XYZ file of C-alpha atoms in Angstrom:
349
model
C -1.855 -38.950 -33.183
C 0.453 -40.080 -30.397
C 0.071 -39.037 -26.996
C 3.441 -36.702 -27.263
C 1.657 -34.898 -30.386
C -1.502 -34.617 -28.664
C 0.447 -32.904 -25.757
C 2.334 -30.551 -28.016
C -1.096 -29.629 -29.719
C -2.729 -29.157 -26.413
C 0.104 -27.307 -24.810
C 1.985 -24.702 -26.835
C 5.491 -23.719 -26.005
C 4.050 -20.244 -25.461
C 1.410 -21.732 -23.198
C 4.175 -23.729 -21.251
C 6.060 -20.709 -20.632
C 3.154 -18.756 -19.238
C 2.183 -21.696 -16.871
C 5.721 -21.662 -15.692
C 5.357 -17.943 -15.318
C 2.196 -18.314 -13.019
C 3.907 -20.969 -11.102
C 6.629 -18.806 -10.373
C 4.131 -15.985 -9.356
C 2.239 -18.245 -6.992
C 5.639 -19.201 -5.026
C 6.373 -15.446 -5.190
C 2.894 -14.507 -3.773
C 3.618 -17.293 -0.930
C 6.874 -15.760 -0.181
C 6.168 -12.352 -0.119
C 2.822 -12.340 2.060
C 4.267 -15.097 4.529
C 7.602 -13.204 4.709
C 6.283 -9.892 5.392
C 3.454 -10.752 7.754
C 4.470 -14.115 9.733
C 6.542 -12.352 12.549
C 5.453 -8.812 13.011
C 7.392 -6.672 15.737
C 7.710 -2.793 16.109
C 11.230 -1.529 14.900
C 12.444 1.840 14.831
C 8.984 3.235 15.787
C 9.339 7.059 15.790
C 8.464 8.153 19.176
C 8.665 11.429 21.249
C 9.335 11.695 24.936
C 8.061 14.671 26.904
C 9.991 15.140 30.287
C 12.284 17.532 31.903
C 15.451 17.526 30.035
C 17.484 15.732 32.598
C 14.939 12.986 32.734
C 14.067 13.026 28.920
C 17.827 12.282 27.940
C 17.730 9.569 30.363
C 14.569 8.023 29.140
C 15.647 8.518 25.307
C 18.820 6.637 26.353
C 16.994 3.706 27.664
C 14.537 3.439 24.855
C 17.578 3.456 22.422
C 18.874 0.366 24.373
C 15.789 -1.640 24.398
C 16.366 -5.105 22.834
C 15.619 -5.542 19.134
C 15.411 -1.600 18.540
C 11.530 -1.198 18.862
C 11.901 2.415 19.583
C 13.355 5.488 17.583
C 12.938 8.090 20.542
C 13.485 11.826 20.309
C 12.885 14.324 22.912
C 9.768 16.554 22.358
C 9.243 20.045 24.253
C 5.746 19.435 25.605
C 2.555 17.546 25.419
C 0.947 19.839 22.698
C 3.987 19.524 20.441
C 3.774 15.716 20.780
C 0.276 15.581 19.838
C 0.975 17.839 16.936
C 3.407 15.902 15.573
C 1.572 12.562 16.014
C -1.194 14.305 13.891
C 1.187 15.511 11.283
C 2.373 11.792 11.270
C 5.927 12.682 12.231
C 5.940 10.224 15.183
C 3.574 7.246 15.950
C 3.398 7.809 19.754
C 4.750 9.731 22.616
C 5.309 9.125 26.630
C 4.589 12.296 28.610
C 6.451 11.821 31.921
C 4.452 13.328 35.076
C 7.693 14.530 37.439
C 5.463 15.068 40.412
C 3.549 11.711 40.316
C 3.799 8.229 39.416
C 1.373 7.952 36.412
C 2.694 8.749 32.843
C 0.748 9.306 29.817
C 1.202 7.349 26.644
C -0.092 9.165 23.431
C -0.979 6.866 20.488
C -2.818 7.254 17.312
C -4.830 3.949 16.471
C -6.189 5.460 13.292
C -2.749 4.745 12.029
C -2.990 0.981 12.934
C -4.470 -0.450 15.942
C -2.089 -3.162 16.045
C 0.830 -0.729 16.464
C -0.878 1.516 19.234
C -1.247 -1.769 20.993
C 2.281 -2.851 20.564
C 3.346 0.648 21.997
C 0.791 0.128 24.703
C 2.447 -3.306 25.710
C 5.950 -1.990 25.596
C 5.355 0.896 27.824
C 3.254 -0.812 30.160
C 5.774 -3.495 30.928
C 8.995 -0.628 31.031
C 6.751 1.562 33.439
C 6.197 -1.452 35.582
C 9.860 -2.016 36.113
C 10.288 1.526 37.279
C 7.169 1.041 39.889
C 5.484 3.561 37.614
C 2.060 3.327 35.843
C 0.918 4.605 32.370
C -2.449 5.761 31.178
C -3.046 5.513 27.355
C -4.725 8.540 25.388
C -5.668 8.061 21.623
C -4.869 11.103 19.977
C -6.366 9.955 16.436
C -8.814 7.108 17.546
C -9.806 4.686 14.692
C -13.577 4.505 13.801
C -15.639 1.970 15.913
C -16.719 0.566 12.529
C -13.094 0.423 11.294
C -11.868 -3.034 12.684
C -8.013 -2.884 13.346
C -7.795 0.129 11.279
C -8.257 -2.098 8.211
C -11.066 -0.231 6.162
C -8.481 2.191 4.588
C -6.232 -0.669 3.305
C -9.050 -2.766 2.106
C -10.548 0.411 0.074
C -7.170 0.791 -1.278
C -6.708 -2.817 -2.390
C -10.563 -2.862 -3.907
C -9.244 0.334 -6.028
C -5.858 -1.026 -6.951
C -7.760 -4.315 -8.149
C -10.238 -2.386 -10.343
C -7.453 -0.626 -11.775
C -5.378 -3.489 -13.077
C -8.324 -5.613 -14.179
C -9.934 -2.794 -16.207
C -6.569 -2.424 -17.968
C -6.359 -6.184 -18.639
C -9.797 -6.387 -19.799
C -8.901 -3.400 -22.453
C -5.892 -5.438 -23.427
C -8.047 -8.982 -23.856
C -10.523 -7.296 -25.960
C -8.645 -5.812 -28.410
C -4.857 -6.680 -28.087
C -2.370 -6.110 -25.288
C -0.426 -3.620 -27.352
C -2.347 -0.572 -28.618
C -2.153 -0.507 -32.506
C -1.674 3.249 -32.597
C -1.671 6.491 -30.571
C -5.367 6.947 -31.101
C -6.329 3.578 -29.631
C -3.990 4.236 -26.635
C -5.545 7.506 -25.890
C -8.898 5.917 -26.051
C -7.910 3.188 -23.801
C -6.558 5.877 -21.229
C -9.569 7.973 -21.587
C -11.714 4.819 -20.705
C -9.435 4.113 -17.899
C -9.727 7.906 -16.498
C -13.431 7.589 -16.735
C -13.438 4.116 -14.868
C -10.887 5.589 -12.459
C -13.058 8.376 -11.581
C -16.342 6.200 -11.077
C -14.578 3.523 -9.058
C -12.944 6.224 -6.907
C -16.416 7.747 -6.086
C -18.089 4.434 -5.725
C -15.319 3.546 -3.109
C -15.561 6.699 -1.355
C -19.448 6.262 -0.727
C -19.368 2.947 0.113
C -16.980 3.049 2.981
C -18.093 6.550 4.006
C -22.086 7.196 3.976
C -23.168 3.590 3.312
C -20.973 1.683 5.756
C -19.734 4.330 8.047
C -16.263 2.531 8.021
C -14.055 5.819 7.485
C -14.425 9.088 8.618
C -12.984 12.259 6.582
C -13.943 14.040 3.391
C -15.757 11.980 0.865
C -14.424 14.439 -1.918
C -10.705 13.659 -0.585
C -11.397 10.070 -0.679
C -12.804 10.153 -4.077
C -10.082 12.184 -5.584
C -7.485 9.629 -3.966
C -9.402 6.732 -5.306
C -9.469 8.287 -8.887
C -5.530 8.637 -8.704
C -5.074 5.275 -7.162
C -7.208 3.525 -9.786
C -5.783 5.473 -12.885
C -2.202 5.080 -11.474
C -2.573 1.276 -11.263
C -4.470 0.993 -14.583
C -1.802 3.019 -16.277
C 1.053 1.250 -15.044
C -0.601 -1.973 -16.333
C -1.270 -0.598 -19.790
C 2.268 0.442 -19.885
C 3.520 -3.040 -19.081
C 1.126 -4.683 -21.528
C 2.211 -2.305 -24.164
C 5.785 -3.421 -23.785
C 5.769 -7.053 -22.774
C 2.403 -8.188 -24.261
C 0.196 -10.405 -22.134
C 2.995 -11.055 -19.738
C 2.616 -7.466 -18.679
C -0.654 -8.436 -16.898
C 1.630 -10.967 -14.727
C 4.107 -8.266 -14.077
C 1.433 -6.005 -12.680
C 0.152 -8.495 -10.448
C 3.812 -9.042 -9.153
C 4.031 -5.430 -8.391
C 0.602 -4.602 -7.179
C -0.575 -7.687 -5.399
C 2.611 -9.834 -4.580
C 4.955 -6.870 -3.584
C 2.424 -3.897 -2.938
C -0.205 -5.537 -0.791
C 1.851 -7.019 1.951
C 4.076 -3.893 2.153
C 1.224 -1.453 2.152
C 1.084 -1.197 6.074
C -2.484 -2.385 6.013
C -2.565 -5.509 8.503
C 0.599 -4.312 9.997
C 1.901 -0.806 9.806
C 5.190 -0.192 8.203
C 7.307 0.026 11.576
C 6.218 -3.719 12.126
C 7.202 -4.958 8.679
C 10.616 -6.504 7.845
C 13.091 -4.120 6.384
C 12.650 -5.050 2.712
C 8.867 -4.658 2.722
C 9.228 -1.668 5.065
C 11.419 0.220 2.443
C 9.348 -0.807 -0.849
C 5.943 -0.375 0.402
C 5.901 3.616 0.249
C 6.861 3.517 -3.164
C 4.077 1.004 -4.408
C 0.518 2.377 -5.081
C -1.161 0.100 -2.360
C 1.145 1.472 0.309
C 0.986 5.107 -0.868
C -2.778 4.834 -1.268
C -3.238 3.315 2.135
C -0.924 5.997 3.939
C -2.943 8.834 2.071
C -6.222 6.968 3.006
C -5.433 6.973 6.736
C -4.256 10.608 6.765
C -7.760 11.699 5.129
C -9.710 9.607 7.466
C -7.822 10.143 10.800
C -4.920 12.809 10.492
C -6.610 15.963 8.880
C -5.109 15.375 5.556
C -1.483 15.637 6.991
C 1.530 14.213 5.250
C 0.029 13.124 2.018
C 2.245 15.015 -0.281
C 5.048 12.212 -0.733
C 2.270 9.542 -1.399
C 0.370 11.582 -3.879
C 3.616 12.356 -5.648
C 4.322 8.414 -5.873
C 0.712 7.912 -7.191
C 1.029 10.836 -9.486
C 4.322 9.497 -10.868
C 2.853 5.906 -11.358
C 0.211 7.584 -13.455
C 2.342 9.844 -15.461
C 5.033 7.357 -16.373
C 2.326 4.644 -17.018
C 0.488 7.125 -19.433
C 3.661 8.237 -20.934
C 4.970 4.754 -21.834
C 1.685 3.575 -23.231
C 1.520 6.340 -25.556
C 5.318 6.163 -26.644
C 4.842 2.448 -27.327
C 1.633 2.854 -29.359
C 3.685 5.368 -31.545
C 6.317 2.876 -32.552
C 5.490 0.965 -35.686
C 4.745 -3.025 -35.195
C 4.338 -5.855 -37.413
C 0.610 -6.987 -37.353
C 1.395 -10.050 -35.304
C 2.412 -7.690 -32.335
C -0.929 -8.220 -30.646
C -1.004 -11.733 -29.407
C -4.161 -11.652 -27.590
C -6.133 -10.212 -30.305
C -4.712 -12.807 -32.691
C -5.644 -15.478 -30.312
C -9.167 -14.273 -30.111
C -9.661 -13.837 -33.853
C -8.448 -17.505 -34.365
C -10.812 -18.848 -31.587
C -13.794 -16.897 -33.347
C -12.974 -18.351 -36.931
C -11.164 -15.487 -38.497
C -10.008 -11.868 -38.206
C -12.507 -9.154 -37.252
C -13.450 -7.003 -40.371
């Protein structure tokens, strides 16, 4: 057999296409992560200003004109309202001006991301110095001492997402990427739901009682984890049911390549470039990270949108999987199962 014949036998056209797809996925991975994280800077950070009306209007105008537009300022009636808005996650910080002295107060929330709170402190320390004033920083929602840079919530959600799509991929590899019938699809979704509940509980216990990395309700984190794992797994099952083995790659593209760098983990959303800032809240890693931080540091506030996003991924994924399993297909519609049968010397009885 010639070298060309050996090559054709060793690398089938389908395998070659999959290798090309993996190569493209690799380049997209590099582009997405480096593009999102190589030059973080705050942009349009929601920010409150507490001061007498005339002074407040002046400060808001100054902040709006800062080079690069790092701050999106708005007047707030008093310090109590500013703290309330920070805890509700309506704003990321606030400046409380002391009209009788020369020291103002900067309110931040490192639980939402220590990098962002540090950036705000740096901006306002320099800005106040130009006015011959000083600023003291008060952390309204401080990150746990065991939660370095506020990253634990992000890593927790990443772990849940990884479990979701790997579980779905294993279900596909073990018995065909496309469910042969509705009963099999229901079984897969049921197994995924059980796995999601166990994975959610395990993650909540690890970051809470075992490591002490995140405060907040263990039950709430358990519920969130269950939803994240099931949403990602159901989406992966749906992609597999439509595209076969390629669906696993598409799931990685959505969750890992696009979702992780845009999740606001290493750098909160206001510090990401516009594209990643826009897509992050609509993907499971971003929605999950926002909700996990809300549970841990913000009394569970402002979680509705994130929970709706995760629920939509879960419902649409499950529905697509069930619908596709109801469609009649030819026996060769399950390539992974066929490949396994061939490798083992024959079809499974």
